CSV table of C-alpha atoms and ligand atoms in Angstrom, one decimal:
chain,number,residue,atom,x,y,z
A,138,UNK,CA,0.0,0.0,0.0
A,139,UNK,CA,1.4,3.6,-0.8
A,140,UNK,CA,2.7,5.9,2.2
A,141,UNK,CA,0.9,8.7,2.9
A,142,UNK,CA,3.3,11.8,4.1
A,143,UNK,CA,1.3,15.1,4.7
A,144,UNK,CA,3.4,18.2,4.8
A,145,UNK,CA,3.4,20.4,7.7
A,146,UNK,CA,4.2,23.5,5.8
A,147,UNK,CA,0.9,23.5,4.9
A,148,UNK,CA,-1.0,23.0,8.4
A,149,UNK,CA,-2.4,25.4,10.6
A,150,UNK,CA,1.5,26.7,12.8
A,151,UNK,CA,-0.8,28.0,16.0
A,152,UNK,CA,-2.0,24.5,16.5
A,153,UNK,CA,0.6,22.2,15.6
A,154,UNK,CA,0.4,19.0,17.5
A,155,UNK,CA,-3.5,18.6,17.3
A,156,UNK,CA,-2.9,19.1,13.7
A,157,UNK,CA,-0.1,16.3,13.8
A,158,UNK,CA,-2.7,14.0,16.1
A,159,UNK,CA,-5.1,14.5,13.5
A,160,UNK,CA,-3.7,13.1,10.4
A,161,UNK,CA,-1.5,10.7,12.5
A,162,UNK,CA,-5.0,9.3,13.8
A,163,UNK,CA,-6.3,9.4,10.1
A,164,UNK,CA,-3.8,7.2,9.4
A,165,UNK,CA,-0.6,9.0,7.9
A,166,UNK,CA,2.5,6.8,8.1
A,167,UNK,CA,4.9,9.6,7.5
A,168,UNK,CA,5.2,13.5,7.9
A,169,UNK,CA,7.1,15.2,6.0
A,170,UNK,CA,8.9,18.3,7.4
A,171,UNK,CA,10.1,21.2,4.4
A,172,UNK,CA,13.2,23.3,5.9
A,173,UNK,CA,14.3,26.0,4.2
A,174,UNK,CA,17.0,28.4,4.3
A,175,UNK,CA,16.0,31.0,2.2
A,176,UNK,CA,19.4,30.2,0.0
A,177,UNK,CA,18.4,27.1,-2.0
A,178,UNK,CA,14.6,28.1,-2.6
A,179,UNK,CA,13.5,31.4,-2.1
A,180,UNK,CA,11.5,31.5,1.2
A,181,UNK,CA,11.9,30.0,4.7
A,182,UNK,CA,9.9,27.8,6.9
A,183,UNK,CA,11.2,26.4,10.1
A,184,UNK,CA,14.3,24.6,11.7
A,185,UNK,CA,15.3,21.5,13.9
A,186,UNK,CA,13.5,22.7,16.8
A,187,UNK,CA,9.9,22.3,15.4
A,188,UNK,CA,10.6,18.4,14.3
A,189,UNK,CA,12.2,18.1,17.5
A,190,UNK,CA,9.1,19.2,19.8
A,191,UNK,CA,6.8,17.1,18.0
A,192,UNK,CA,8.7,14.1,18.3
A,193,UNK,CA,6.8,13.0,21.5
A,194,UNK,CA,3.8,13.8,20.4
A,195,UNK,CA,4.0,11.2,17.6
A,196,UNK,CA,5.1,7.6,16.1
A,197,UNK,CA,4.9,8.5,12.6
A,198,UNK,CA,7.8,8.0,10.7
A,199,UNK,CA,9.4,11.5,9.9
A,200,UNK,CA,10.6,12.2,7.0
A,201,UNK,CA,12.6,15.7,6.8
A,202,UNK,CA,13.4,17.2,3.4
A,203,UNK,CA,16.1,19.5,3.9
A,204,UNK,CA,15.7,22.7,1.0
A,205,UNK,CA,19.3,23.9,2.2
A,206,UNK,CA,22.6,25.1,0.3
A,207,UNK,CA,25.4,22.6,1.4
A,208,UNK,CA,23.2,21.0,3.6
A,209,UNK,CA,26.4,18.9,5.0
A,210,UNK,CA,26.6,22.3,7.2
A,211,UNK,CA,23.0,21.6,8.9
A,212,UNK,CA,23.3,18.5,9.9
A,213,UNK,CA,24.5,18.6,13.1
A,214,UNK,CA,21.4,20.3,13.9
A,215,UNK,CA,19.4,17.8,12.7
A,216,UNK,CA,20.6,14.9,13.9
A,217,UNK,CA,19.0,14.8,17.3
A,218,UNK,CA,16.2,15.9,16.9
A,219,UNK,CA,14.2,12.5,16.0
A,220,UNK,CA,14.2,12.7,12.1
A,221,UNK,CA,14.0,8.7,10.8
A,222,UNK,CA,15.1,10.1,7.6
A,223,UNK,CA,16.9,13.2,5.9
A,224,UNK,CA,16.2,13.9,2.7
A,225,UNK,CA,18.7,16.6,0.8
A,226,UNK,CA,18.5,18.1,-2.8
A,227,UNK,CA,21.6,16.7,-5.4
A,228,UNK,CA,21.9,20.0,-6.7
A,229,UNK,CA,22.6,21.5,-3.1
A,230,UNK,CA,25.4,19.2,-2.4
A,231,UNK,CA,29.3,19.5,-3.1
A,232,UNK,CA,29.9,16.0,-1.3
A,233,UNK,CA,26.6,14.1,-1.6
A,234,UNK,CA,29.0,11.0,-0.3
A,235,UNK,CA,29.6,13.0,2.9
A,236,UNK,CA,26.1,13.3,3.6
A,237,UNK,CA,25.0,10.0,2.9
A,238,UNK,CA,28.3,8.4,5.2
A,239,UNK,CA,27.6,11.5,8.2
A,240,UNK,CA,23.8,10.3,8.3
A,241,UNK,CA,24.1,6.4,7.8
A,242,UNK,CA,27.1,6.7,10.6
A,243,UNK,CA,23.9,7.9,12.9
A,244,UNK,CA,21.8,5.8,11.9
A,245,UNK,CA,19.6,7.6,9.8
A,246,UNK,CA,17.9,7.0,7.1
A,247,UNK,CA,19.3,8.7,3.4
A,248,UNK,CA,17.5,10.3,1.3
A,249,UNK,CA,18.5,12.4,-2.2
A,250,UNK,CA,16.0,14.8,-4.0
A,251,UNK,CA,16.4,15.8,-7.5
A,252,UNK,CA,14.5,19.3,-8.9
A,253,UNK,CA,12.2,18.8,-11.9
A,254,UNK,CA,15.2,20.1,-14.2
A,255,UNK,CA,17.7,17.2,-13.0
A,256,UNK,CA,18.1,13.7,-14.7
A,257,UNK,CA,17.7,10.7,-12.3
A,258,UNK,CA,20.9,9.1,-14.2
A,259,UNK,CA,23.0,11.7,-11.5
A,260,UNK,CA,22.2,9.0,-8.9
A,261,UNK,CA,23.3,6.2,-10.8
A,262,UNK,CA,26.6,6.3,-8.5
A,263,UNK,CA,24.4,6.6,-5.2
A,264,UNK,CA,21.7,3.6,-6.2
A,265,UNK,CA,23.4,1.3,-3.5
A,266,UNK,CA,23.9,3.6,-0.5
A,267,UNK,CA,20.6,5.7,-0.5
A,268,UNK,CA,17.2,4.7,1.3
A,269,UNK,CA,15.3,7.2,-0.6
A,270,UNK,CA,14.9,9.4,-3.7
A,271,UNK,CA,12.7,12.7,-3.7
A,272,UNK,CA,11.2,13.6,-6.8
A,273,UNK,CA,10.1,17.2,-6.5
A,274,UNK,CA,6.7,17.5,-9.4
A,275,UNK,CA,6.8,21.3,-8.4
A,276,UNK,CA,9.8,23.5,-8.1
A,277,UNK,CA,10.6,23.4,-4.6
A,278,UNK,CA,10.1,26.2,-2.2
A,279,UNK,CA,6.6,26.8,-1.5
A,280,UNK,CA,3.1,24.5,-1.3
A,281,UNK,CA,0.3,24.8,-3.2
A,282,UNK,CA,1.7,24.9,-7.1
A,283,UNK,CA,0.5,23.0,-9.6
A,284,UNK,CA,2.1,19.4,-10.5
A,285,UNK,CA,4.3,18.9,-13.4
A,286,UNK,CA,2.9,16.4,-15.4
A,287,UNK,CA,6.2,16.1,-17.2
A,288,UNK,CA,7.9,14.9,-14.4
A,289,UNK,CA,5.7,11.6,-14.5
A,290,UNK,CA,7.9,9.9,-17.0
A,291,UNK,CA,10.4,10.8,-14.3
A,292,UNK,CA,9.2,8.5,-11.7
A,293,UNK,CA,9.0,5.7,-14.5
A,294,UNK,CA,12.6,6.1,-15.2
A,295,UNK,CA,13.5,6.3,-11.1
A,296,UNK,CA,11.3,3.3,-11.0
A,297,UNK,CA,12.8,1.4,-13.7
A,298,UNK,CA,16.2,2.7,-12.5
A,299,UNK,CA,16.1,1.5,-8.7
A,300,UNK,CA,14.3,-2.1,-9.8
A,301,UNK,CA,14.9,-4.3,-6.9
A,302,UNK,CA,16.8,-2.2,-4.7
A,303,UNK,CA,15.1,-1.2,-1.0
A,304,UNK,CA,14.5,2.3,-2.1
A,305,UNK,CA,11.3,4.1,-1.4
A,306,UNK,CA,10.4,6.6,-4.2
A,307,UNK,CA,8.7,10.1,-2.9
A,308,UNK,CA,7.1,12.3,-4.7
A,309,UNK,CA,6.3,15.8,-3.7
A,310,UNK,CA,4.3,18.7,-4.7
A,311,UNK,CA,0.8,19.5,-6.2
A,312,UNK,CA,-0.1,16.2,-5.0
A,313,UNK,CA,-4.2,15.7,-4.8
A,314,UNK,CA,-6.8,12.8,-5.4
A,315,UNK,CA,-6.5,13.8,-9.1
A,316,UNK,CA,-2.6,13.5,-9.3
A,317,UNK,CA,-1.7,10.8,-6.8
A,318,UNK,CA,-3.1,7.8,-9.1
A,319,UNK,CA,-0.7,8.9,-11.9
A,320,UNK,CA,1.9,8.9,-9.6
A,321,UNK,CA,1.8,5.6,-8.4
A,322,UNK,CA,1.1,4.1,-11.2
A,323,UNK,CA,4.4,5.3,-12.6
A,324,UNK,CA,5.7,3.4,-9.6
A,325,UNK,CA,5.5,6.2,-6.7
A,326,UNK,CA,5.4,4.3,-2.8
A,327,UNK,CA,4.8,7.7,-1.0
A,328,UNK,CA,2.7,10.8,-1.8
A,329,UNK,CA,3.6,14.1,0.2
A,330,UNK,CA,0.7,16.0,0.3
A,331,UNK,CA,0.1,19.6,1.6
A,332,UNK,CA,-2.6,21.7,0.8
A,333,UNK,CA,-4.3,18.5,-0.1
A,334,UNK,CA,-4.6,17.4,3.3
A,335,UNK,CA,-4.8,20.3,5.7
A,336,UNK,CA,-6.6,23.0,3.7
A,337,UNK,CA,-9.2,20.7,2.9
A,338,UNK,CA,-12.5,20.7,5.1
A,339,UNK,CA,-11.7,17.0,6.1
A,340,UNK,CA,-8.4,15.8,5.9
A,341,UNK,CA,-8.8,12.6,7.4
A,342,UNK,CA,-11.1,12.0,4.1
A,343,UNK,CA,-8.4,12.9,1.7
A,344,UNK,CA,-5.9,10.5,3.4
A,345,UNK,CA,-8.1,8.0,3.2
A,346,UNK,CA,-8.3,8.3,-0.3
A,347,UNK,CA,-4.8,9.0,-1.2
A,348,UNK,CA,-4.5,5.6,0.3
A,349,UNK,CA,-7.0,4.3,-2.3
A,350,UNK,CA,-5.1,5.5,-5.0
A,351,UNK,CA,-2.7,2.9,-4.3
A,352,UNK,CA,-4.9,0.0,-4.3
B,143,DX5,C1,7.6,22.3,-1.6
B,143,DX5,C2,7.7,21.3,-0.5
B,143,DX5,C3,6.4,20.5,-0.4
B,143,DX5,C4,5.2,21.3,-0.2
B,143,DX5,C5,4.1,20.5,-0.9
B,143,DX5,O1,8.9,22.9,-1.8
B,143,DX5,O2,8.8,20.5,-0.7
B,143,DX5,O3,6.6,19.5,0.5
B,143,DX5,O4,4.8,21.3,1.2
B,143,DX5,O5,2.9,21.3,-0.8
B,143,DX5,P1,1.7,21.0,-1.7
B,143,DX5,O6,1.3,19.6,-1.4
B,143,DX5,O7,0.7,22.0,-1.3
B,143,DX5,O8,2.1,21.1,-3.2
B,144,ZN,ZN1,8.8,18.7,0.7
């Protein structure tokens, strides 16, 4: 069954954990935490500290996708604070190999995210030592845009690409009950969804049905 992964950035900040109780409660495996530095993408959101007060509020699995400029500079912030998996952008990293061997040496889960503009045939080097590939279907750096429908042939290819290798493929942005089937039918195993989920009147409906679009 596909992972569902709501996206904080797009819940209600002066309620936090009742929002994280709620879809955790609806059934969300994942939640997926955007940091940005303002460098990398164009806006900010939030740091370390925010995934690491909600991490006793909750047993999802969290999933933080790091929008950062040499994100190898971060990561000592984010190593403690209870992220299962780190997720940075290729074109953000001067030593991806660094990152993936700082995080694996803690024990935490890898993960590399490629912008719509970059060819998955960059991770051909990193196919046995990642967890994880991100495939952003908006340009990253702020929730609610539109998906790419282009980058669907993407997934196929990361699909095709990763074959039987224990890699989970992501993707993330303009995700909906409209463009979720498409995406796992191109071979997605979790949908990040944002404005799907919390700006709709019921969210534990939509992640309900995102679930459905893997069956
Ligand atoms: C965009 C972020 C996304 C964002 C998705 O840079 O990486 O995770 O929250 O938001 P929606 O689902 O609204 O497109
Ligand atoms: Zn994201």
């Amino acid at each position: 069954m596909v992972v569902v992964a709501p996206s904080l950035l797009a819940a209600d900040f002066c309620r936090l954990q009742e929002q994280v109780s709620l879809v955790e409660k609806a059934g969300a495996e994942w939640l997926h935490f955007d940091i940005m530095d303002g460098h990398f993408v164009p806006n900010l959101s939030y740091g370390a500290d925010v995934v690491r007060q909600l991490r006793p509020y909750s047993k999802m699995f969290f999933d933080v996708h790091l929008m950062v400029e040499e994100p190898l500079n971060f990561l000592p912030m984010f190593e403690s604070c209870g992220a299962d998996l780190v997720t940075v952008h290729y074109e953000a990293c001067s030593d991806l190999r660094a990152v993936i061997n700082y995080l694996h040496k803690r024990n935490i889960k890898v993960g590399v995210s490629l912008k719509p503009q970059t060819s998955e045939q960059v991770l051909e080097p990193f196919l046995d030592d990642i967890d994880n590939i991100l495939i952003m279907t908006v340009e990253p750096g702020f929730g609610g845009q539109s998906f790419m429908f282009e980058q669907l042939s993407k997934i196929k290819s990361v699909t095709d690409m990763v074959g039987e290798r224990d890699i989970c493929i992501e993707v993330d942005g303009g995700i909906n009950l409209k463009t979720a089937p498409l995406c796992v039918a191109n071979g997605a195993d979790v949908l990040v969804a944002g404005s799907a989920v919390f700006k709709a009147p019921d969210p534990a409906e939509i992640i309900k049905q995102l679930h459905e679009s893997g069956e």
